[in-house]
Amino acid sequence: MSARFTVGLTGGIGSGKSVVARLFAERGVDIVDTDQIARGLTVAGGAAMPAVLAEFGAGYADEHGALDRARMRALVFSDPAAKARLEAILHPMIRDAVYAASLLGTAPYVIFDIPLLVESGTWQSRLQRVLVVDCPEELQLVRVMHRNGLPEAQVRAIMAAQVPRQVRLAAADDVVDNGGELAALAPQVDRLHGLYVEMAAAHARNN
């Protein structure tokens, strides 16, 4: 996908993936956020909006012409076929935008921040490493309820829509343990950053 060494970063909701991405960014790593790209595609005038509205109807746009996220979220949670139809529109556009963004950076390697990396089943072949941010599921639950103000049942439903923790860990080349104090993250990121810089240098020599 990219001439540079690529790492896919993922984790379940509430795992602390965004914090880990920020720590890598502070070390000069280029971060490509697929959620941010997806949001850009579905703002008013976004590249995906004509196809989304043609597929689902004008009622899935808000008053400004952007995607009505709440209505679409309710639909795809209740209808797997609708979820697949939305992904068929968005995922190719996201992949193209990620590739374009990956060409712009200058760091030795690039991290693709992909919340549903394992669920999609299409990213692993495009990455040199998969990095999973992990914590116990009960900690995920508490964090998301506290952060988002959501009831327990809703958070559990979101978690159930993601792959189980053990499946995510089985897909990992590397794991950051975020089951403890925030201060424990930086040493883990430092170790992995050093590893990825070495791997990126070898990758560059061989390509």
PDB file of C-alpha atoms in Angstrom:
ATOM      1  CA  MET A   1       0.000   0.000   0.000  1.00  0.00           C
ATOM      2  CA  SER A   2       2.818   2.393   0.809  1.00  0.00           C
ATOM      3  CA  ALA A   3       6.499   2.490   0.001  1.00  0.00           C
ATOM      4  CA  ARG A   4       7.083   3.206   3.671  1.00  0.00           C
ATOM      5  CA  PHE A   5       6.897   0.765   6.550  1.00  0.00           C
ATOM      6  CA  THR A   6       3.277   0.668   7.709  1.00  0.00           C
ATOM      7  CA  VAL A   7       1.811  -0.185  11.110  1.00  0.00           C
ATOM      8  CA  GLY A   8      -1.901  -0.667  11.687  1.00  0.00           C
ATOM      9  CA  LEU A   9      -3.066   0.555  15.101  1.00  0.00           C
ATOM     10  CA  THR A  10      -6.319  -0.764  16.502  1.00  0.00           C
ATOM     11  CA  GLY A  11      -8.150  -1.545  19.728  1.00  0.00           C
ATOM     12  CA  GLY A  12     -11.629  -1.974  21.104  1.00  0.00           C
ATOM     13  CA  ILE A  13     -13.697   1.019  22.142  1.00  0.00           C
ATOM     14  CA  GLY A  14     -12.337   2.479  25.374  1.00  0.00           C
ATOM     15  CA  SER A  15      -8.994   0.699  25.016  1.00  0.00           C
ATOM     16  CA  GLY A  16      -7.010   3.943  24.863  1.00  0.00           C
ATOM     17  CA  LYS A  17      -6.029   3.707  21.205  1.00  0.00           C
ATOM     18  CA  SER A  18      -6.246   7.474  20.714  1.00  0.00           C
ATOM     19  CA  VAL A  19      -3.850   8.098  23.601  1.00  0.00           C
ATOM     20  CA  VAL A  20      -1.347   5.651  22.130  1.00  0.00           C
ATOM     21  CA  ALA A  21      -1.676   7.284  18.696  1.00  0.00           C
ATOM     22  CA  ARG A  22      -0.930  10.663  20.301  1.00  0.00           C
ATOM     23  CA  LEU A  23       2.177   9.275  22.024  1.00  0.00           C
ATOM     24  CA  PHE A  24       3.514   8.003  18.710  1.00  0.00           C
ATOM     25  CA  ALA A  25       2.729  11.364  17.076  1.00  0.00           C
ATOM     26  CA  GLU A  26       4.710  13.111  19.824  1.00  0.00           C
ATOM     27  CA  ARG A  27       7.678  10.995  18.744  1.00  0.00           C
ATOM     28  CA  GLY A  28       7.429  12.306  15.189  1.00  0.00           C
ATOM     29  CA  VAL A  29       5.503   9.408  13.668  1.00  0.00           C
ATOM     30  CA  ASP A  30       3.050  10.145  10.859  1.00  0.00           C
ATOM     31  CA  ILE A  31      -0.480   9.132  11.906  1.00  0.00           C
ATOM     32  CA  VAL A  32      -3.223   8.593   9.330  1.00  0.00           C
ATOM     33  CA  ASP A  33      -6.615   8.501  11.090  1.00  0.00           C
ATOM     34  CA  THR A  34      -9.158   6.510   9.084  1.00  0.00           C
ATOM     35  CA  ASP A  35     -12.084   7.762  11.201  1.00  0.00           C
ATOM     36  CA  GLN A  36     -11.101  11.341  10.403  1.00  0.00           C
ATOM     37  CA  ILE A  37     -10.920  10.465   6.716  1.00  0.00           C
ATOM     38  CA  ALA A  38     -14.351   8.807   6.871  1.00  0.00           C
ATOM     39  CA  ARG A  39     -15.825  11.893   8.531  1.00  0.00           C
ATOM     40  CA  GLY A  40     -14.325  14.060   5.795  1.00  0.00           C
ATOM     41  CA  LEU A  41     -15.991  11.909   3.148  1.00  0.00           C
ATOM     42  CA  THR A  42     -19.424  12.344   4.756  1.00  0.00           C
ATOM     43  CA  VAL A  43     -19.497  16.056   5.602  1.00  0.00           C
ATOM     44  CA  ALA A  44     -21.685  18.346   3.500  1.00  0.00           C
ATOM     45  CA  GLY A  45     -20.199  18.175   0.016  1.00  0.00           C
ATOM     46  CA  GLY A  46     -18.055  15.169   0.974  1.00  0.00           C
ATOM     47  CA  ALA A  47     -17.025  12.824  -1.811  1.00  0.00           C
ATOM     48  CA  ALA A  48     -19.097   9.921  -0.489  1.00  0.00           C
ATOM     49  CA  MET A  49     -22.352  11.788   0.073  1.00  0.00           C
ATOM     50  CA  PRO A  50     -23.843  11.473  -3.454  1.00  0.00           C
ATOM     51  CA  ALA A  51     -23.414   7.685  -3.395  1.00  0.00           C
ATOM     52  CA  VAL A  52     -24.662   7.405   0.214  1.00  0.00           C
ATOM     53  CA  LEU A  53     -27.812   9.384  -0.508  1.00  0.00           C
ATOM     54  CA  ALA A  54     -28.429   7.528  -3.749  1.00  0.00           C
ATOM     55  CA  GLU A  55     -28.212   4.248  -1.838  1.00  0.00           C
ATOM     56  CA  PHE A  56     -30.092   5.162   1.351  1.00  0.00           C
ATOM     57  CA  GLY A  57     -32.226   8.182   0.458  1.00  0.00           C
ATOM     58  CA  ALA A  58     -32.163  11.906   1.175  1.00  0.00           C
ATOM     59  CA  GLY A  59     -33.446  11.300   4.706  1.00  0.00           C
ATOM     60  CA  TYR A  60     -29.947  10.198   5.733  1.00  0.00           C
ATOM     61  CA  ALA A  61     -28.585  13.727   5.309  1.00  0.00           C
ATOM     62  CA  ASP A  62     -28.930  16.320   8.052  1.00  0.00           C
ATOM     63  CA  GLU A  63     -30.144  19.880   7.490  1.00  0.00           C
ATOM     64  CA  HIS A  64     -26.685  20.907   6.304  1.00  0.00           C
ATOM     65  CA  GLY A  65     -26.292  18.080   3.791  1.00  0.00           C
ATOM     66  CA  ALA A  66     -23.861  16.023   5.873  1.00  0.00           C
ATOM     67  CA  LEU A  67     -24.479  12.425   6.860  1.00  0.00           C
ATOM     68  CA  ASP A  68     -27.026  12.102   9.680  1.00  0.00           C
ATOM     69  CA  ARG A  69     -24.725   9.992  11.809  1.00  0.00           C
ATOM     70  CA  ALA A  70     -27.234   9.136  14.518  1.00  0.00           C
ATOM     71  CA  ARG A  71     -29.797   7.848  12.025  1.00  0.00           C
ATOM     72  CA  MET A  72     -27.213   5.915  10.016  1.00  0.00           C
ATOM     73  CA  ARG A  73     -25.694   4.445  13.199  1.00  0.00           C
ATOM     74  CA  ALA A  74     -29.122   3.188  14.286  1.00  0.00           C
ATOM     75  CA  LEU A  75     -29.698   1.624  10.874  1.00  0.00           C
ATOM     76  CA  VAL A  76     -26.391  -0.204  10.559  1.00  0.00           C
ATOM     77  CA  PHE A  77     -26.552  -1.511  14.132  1.00  0.00           C
ATOM     78  CA  SER A  78     -29.945  -3.069  13.432  1.00  0.00           C
ATOM     79  CA  ASP A  79     -29.396  -4.159   9.804  1.00  0.00           C
ATOM     80  CA  PRO A  80     -26.167  -5.987   8.827  1.00  0.00           C
ATOM     81  CA  ALA A  81     -27.063  -5.725   5.130  1.00  0.00           C
ATOM     82  CA  ALA A  82     -27.279  -1.930   5.402  1.00  0.00           C
ATOM     83  CA  LYS A  83     -23.921  -1.906   7.151  1.00  0.00           C
ATOM     84  CA  ALA A  84     -22.413  -3.869   4.263  1.00  0.00           C
ATOM     85  CA  ARG A  85     -23.946  -1.460   1.725  1.00  0.00           C
ATOM     86  CA  LEU A  86     -22.479   1.545   3.541  1.00  0.00           C
ATOM     87  CA  GLU A  87     -19.066  -0.091   3.827  1.00  0.00           C
ATOM     88  CA  ALA A  88     -19.091  -0.926   0.104  1.00  0.00           C
ATOM     89  CA  ILE A  89     -19.328   2.807  -0.573  1.00  0.00           C
ATOM     90  CA  LEU A  90     -16.947   4.103   2.094  1.00  0.00           C
ATOM     91  CA  HIS A  91     -14.173   1.522   2.377  1.00  0.00           C
ATOM     92  CA  PRO A  92     -12.693   1.863  -1.143  1.00  0.00           C
ATOM     93  CA  MET A  93     -12.718   5.658  -0.771  1.00  0.00           C
ATOM     94  CA  ILE A  94     -11.088   5.418   2.671  1.00  0.00           C
ATOM     95  CA  ARG A  95      -8.369   3.096   1.372  1.00  0.00           C
ATOM     96  CA  ASP A  96      -7.583   5.457  -1.518  1.00  0.00           C
ATOM     97  CA  ALA A  97      -7.440   8.456   0.838  1.00  0.00           C
ATOM     98  CA  VAL A  98      -5.243   6.580   3.335  1.00  0.00           C
ATOM     99  CA  TYR A  99      -2.812   5.669   0.577  1.00  0.00           C
ATOM    100  CA  ALA A 100      -2.666   9.277  -0.611  1.00  0.00           C
ATOM    101  CA  ALA A 101      -2.115  10.535   2.945  1.00  0.00           C
ATOM    102  CA  SER A 102       0.621   7.984   3.560  1.00  0.00           C
ATOM    103  CA  LEU A 103       2.650   9.422   0.683  1.00  0.00           C
ATOM    104  CA  LEU A 104       2.756  12.895   2.216  1.00  0.00           C
ATOM    105  CA  GLY A 105       4.644  12.175   5.450  1.00  0.00           C
ATOM    106  CA  THR A 106       8.386  12.118   5.961  1.00  0.00           C
ATOM    107  CA  ALA A 107       8.805   9.936   9.077  1.00  0.00           C
ATOM    108  CA  PRO A 108      10.539   6.544   8.704  1.00  0.00           C
ATOM    109  CA  TYR A 109       7.217   4.785   9.126  1.00  0.00           C
ATOM    110  CA  VAL A 110       3.519   5.590   9.142  1.00  0.00           C
ATOM    111  CA  ILE A 111       0.772   4.405  11.496  1.00  0.00           C
ATOM    112  CA  PHE A 112      -2.713   3.844  10.130  1.00  0.00           C
ATOM    113  CA  ASP A 113      -5.192   4.347  12.993  1.00  0.00           C
ATOM    114  CA  ILE A 114      -7.942   1.842  12.066  1.00  0.00           C
ATOM    115  CA  PRO A 115     -10.620   1.189  14.718  1.00  0.00           C
ATOM    116  CA  LEU A 116     -12.128  -1.759  12.815  1.00  0.00           C
ATOM    117  CA  LEU A 117      -8.888  -3.147  11.392  1.00  0.00           C
ATOM    118  CA  VAL A 118      -9.621  -6.748  12.382  1.00  0.00           C
ATOM    119  CA  GLU A 119     -13.342  -6.527  11.621  1.00  0.00           C
ATOM    120  CA  SER A 120     -12.796  -5.301   8.060  1.00  0.00           C
ATOM    121  CA  GLY A 121     -10.586  -8.231   7.085  1.00  0.00           C
ATOM    122  CA  THR A 122      -9.033  -6.189   4.272  1.00  0.00           C
ATOM    123  CA  TRP A 123      -6.255  -4.251   5.979  1.00  0.00           C
ATOM    124  CA  GLN A 124      -3.807  -6.876   7.211  1.00  0.00           C
ATOM    125  CA  SER A 125      -2.374  -7.569   3.745  1.00  0.00           C
ATOM    126  CA  ARG A 126      -1.586  -3.855   3.400  1.00  0.00           C
ATOM    127  CA  LEU A 127       0.386  -3.578   6.634  1.00  0.00           C
ATOM    128  CA  GLN A 128       3.791  -4.706   7.843  1.00  0.00           C
ATOM    129  CA  ARG A 129       2.713  -4.846  11.521  1.00  0.00           C
ATOM    130  CA  VAL A 130      -0.537  -4.847  13.484  1.00  0.00           C
ATOM    131  CA  LEU A 131      -0.417  -3.097  16.870  1.00  0.00           C
ATOM    132  CA  VAL A 132      -3.302  -3.701  19.277  1.00  0.00           C
ATOM    133  CA  VAL A 133      -4.023  -1.557  22.334  1.00  0.00           C
ATOM    134  CA  ASP A 134      -5.531  -3.894  24.903  1.00  0.00           C
ATOM    135  CA  CYS A 135      -7.247  -3.731  28.279  1.00  0.00           C
ATOM    136  CA  PRO A 136      -9.779  -5.891  30.148  1.00  0.00           C
ATOM    137  CA  GLU A 137     -13.319  -5.660  28.785  1.00  0.00           C
ATOM    138  CA  GLU A 138     -14.766  -4.474  32.099  1.00  0.00           C
ATOM    139  CA  LEU A 139     -12.306  -1.576  32.029  1.00  0.00           C
ATOM    140  CA  GLN A 140     -13.415  -0.718  28.490  1.00  0.00           C
ATOM    141  CA  LEU A 141     -16.999  -0.663  29.735  1.00  0.00           C
ATOM    142  CA  VAL A 142     -16.264   1.656  32.667  1.00  0.00           C
ATOM    143  CA  ARG A 143     -14.153   4.019  30.551  1.00  0.00           C
ATOM    144  CA  VAL A 144     -16.746   4.431  27.790  1.00  0.00           C
ATOM    145  CA  MET A 145     -19.650   4.875  30.210  1.00  0.00           C
ATOM    146  CA  HIS A 146     -17.664   7.563  32.017  1.00  0.00           C
ATOM    147  CA  ARG A 147     -16.292   9.246  28.870  1.00  0.00           C
ATOM    148  CA  ASN A 148     -19.438   9.216  26.716  1.00  0.00           C
ATOM    149  CA  GLY A 149     -22.155   9.196  29.366  1.00  0.00           C
ATOM    150  CA  LEU A 150     -23.733   6.120  27.792  1.00  0.00           C
ATOM    151  CA  PRO A 151     -25.765   3.478  29.645  1.00  0.00           C
ATOM    152  CA  GLU A 152     -24.132   0.121  30.237  1.00  0.00           C
ATOM    153  CA  ALA A 153     -26.437  -1.743  27.826  1.00  0.00           C
ATOM    154  CA  GLN A 154     -25.544   0.565  24.955  1.00  0.00           C
ATOM    155  CA  VAL A 155     -21.815   0.260  25.575  1.00  0.00           C
ATOM    156  CA  ARG A 156     -22.094  -3.526  25.757  1.00  0.00           C
ATOM    157  CA  ALA A 157     -23.968  -3.486  22.421  1.00  0.00           C
ATOM    158  CA  ILE A 158     -21.160  -1.455  20.827  1.00  0.00           C
ATOM    159  CA  MET A 159     -18.559  -3.830  22.233  1.00  0.00           C
ATOM    160  CA  ALA A 160     -20.549  -6.844  20.993  1.00  0.00           C
ATOM    161  CA  ALA A 161     -20.499  -5.396  17.468  1.00  0.00           C
ATOM    162  CA  GLN A 162     -16.690  -5.431  17.544  1.00  0.00           C
ATOM    163  CA  VAL A 163     -14.605  -8.597  17.371  1.00  0.00           C
ATOM    164  CA  PRO A 164     -13.961 -10.285  20.732  1.00  0.00           C
ATOM    165  CA  ARG A 165     -10.851  -9.263  22.616  1.00  0.00           C
ATOM    166  CA  GLN A 166      -9.098 -12.595  22.033  1.00  0.00           C
ATOM    167  CA  VAL A 167      -9.697 -12.420  18.270  1.00  0.00           C
ATOM    168  CA  ARG A 168      -8.160  -8.946  18.182  1.00  0.00           C
ATOM    169  CA  LEU A 169      -5.167 -10.095  20.213  1.00  0.00           C
ATOM    170  CA  ALA A 170      -4.704 -13.103  17.915  1.00  0.00           C
ATOM    171  CA  ALA A 171      -4.330 -10.703  14.967  1.00  0.00           C
ATOM    172  CA  ALA A 172      -1.663  -8.624  16.750  1.00  0.00           C
ATOM    173  CA  ASP A 173       2.041  -8.600  16.011  1.00  0.00           C
ATOM    174  CA  ASP A 174       2.534  -6.225  18.952  1.00  0.00           C
ATOM    175  CA  VAL A 175       0.403  -5.302  21.972  1.00  0.00           C
ATOM    176  CA  VAL A 176       0.308  -2.217  24.188  1.00  0.00           C
ATOM    177  CA  ASP A 177      -1.143  -3.081  27.593  1.00  0.00           C
ATOM    178  CA  ASN A 178      -3.383  -0.242  28.765  1.00  0.00           C
ATOM    179  CA  GLY A 179      -4.889  -2.043  31.716  1.00  0.00           C
ATOM    180  CA  GLY A 180      -2.989   0.013  34.266  1.00  0.00           C
ATOM    181  CA  GLU A 181      -1.766   3.539  34.865  1.00  0.00           C
ATOM    182  CA  LEU A 182      -1.446   6.050  32.029  1.00  0.00           C
ATOM    183  CA  ALA A 183       2.249   6.476  32.843  1.00  0.00           C
ATOM    184  CA  ALA A 184       2.852   2.848  31.867  1.00  0.00           C
ATOM    185  CA  LEU A 185       2.096   3.606  28.214  1.00  0.00           C
ATOM    186  CA  ALA A 186       5.105   5.791  27.342  1.00  0.00           C
ATOM    187  CA  PRO A 187       7.789   3.129  27.984  1.00  0.00           C
ATOM    188  CA  GLN A 188       5.864   0.645  25.845  1.00  0.00           C
ATOM    189  CA  VAL A 189       5.537   3.182  23.034  1.00  0.00           C
ATOM    190  CA  ASP A 190       9.242   4.043  23.275  1.00  0.00           C
ATOM    191  CA  ARG A 191      10.190   0.363  22.921  1.00  0.00           C
ATOM    192  CA  LEU A 192       7.896  -0.164  19.927  1.00  0.00           C
ATOM    193  CA  HIS A 193       8.980   3.101  18.284  1.00  0.00           C
ATOM    194  CA  GLY A 194      12.590   1.927  18.423  1.00  0.00           C
ATOM    195  CA  LEU A 195      11.599  -1.447  16.993  1.00  0.00           C
ATOM    196  CA  TYR A 196       9.607   0.109  14.147  1.00  0.00           C
ATOM    197  CA  VAL A 197      12.403   2.531  13.231  1.00  0.00           C
ATOM    198  CA  GLU A 198      14.765  -0.445  12.898  1.00  0.00           C
ATOM    199  CA  MET A 199      12.231  -2.414  10.895  1.00  0.00           C
ATOM    200  CA  ALA A 200      11.506   0.588   8.668  1.00  0.00           C
ATOM    201  CA  ALA A 201      15.221   0.959   7.903  1.00  0.00           C
ATOM    202  CA  ALA A 202      15.422  -2.701   6.886  1.00  0.00           C
ATOM    203  CA  HIS A 203      12.242  -2.318   4.831  1.00  0.00           C
ATOM    204  CA  ALA A 204      13.707   0.686   3.005  1.00  0.00           C
ATOM    205  CA  ARG A 205      16.901  -1.215   2.190  1.00  0.00           C
ATOM    206  CA  ASN A 206      14.932  -4.090   0.712  1.00  0.00           C
ATOM    207  CA  ASN A 207      12.537  -1.986  -1.389  1.00  0.00           C
TER     208      ASN A 207
END
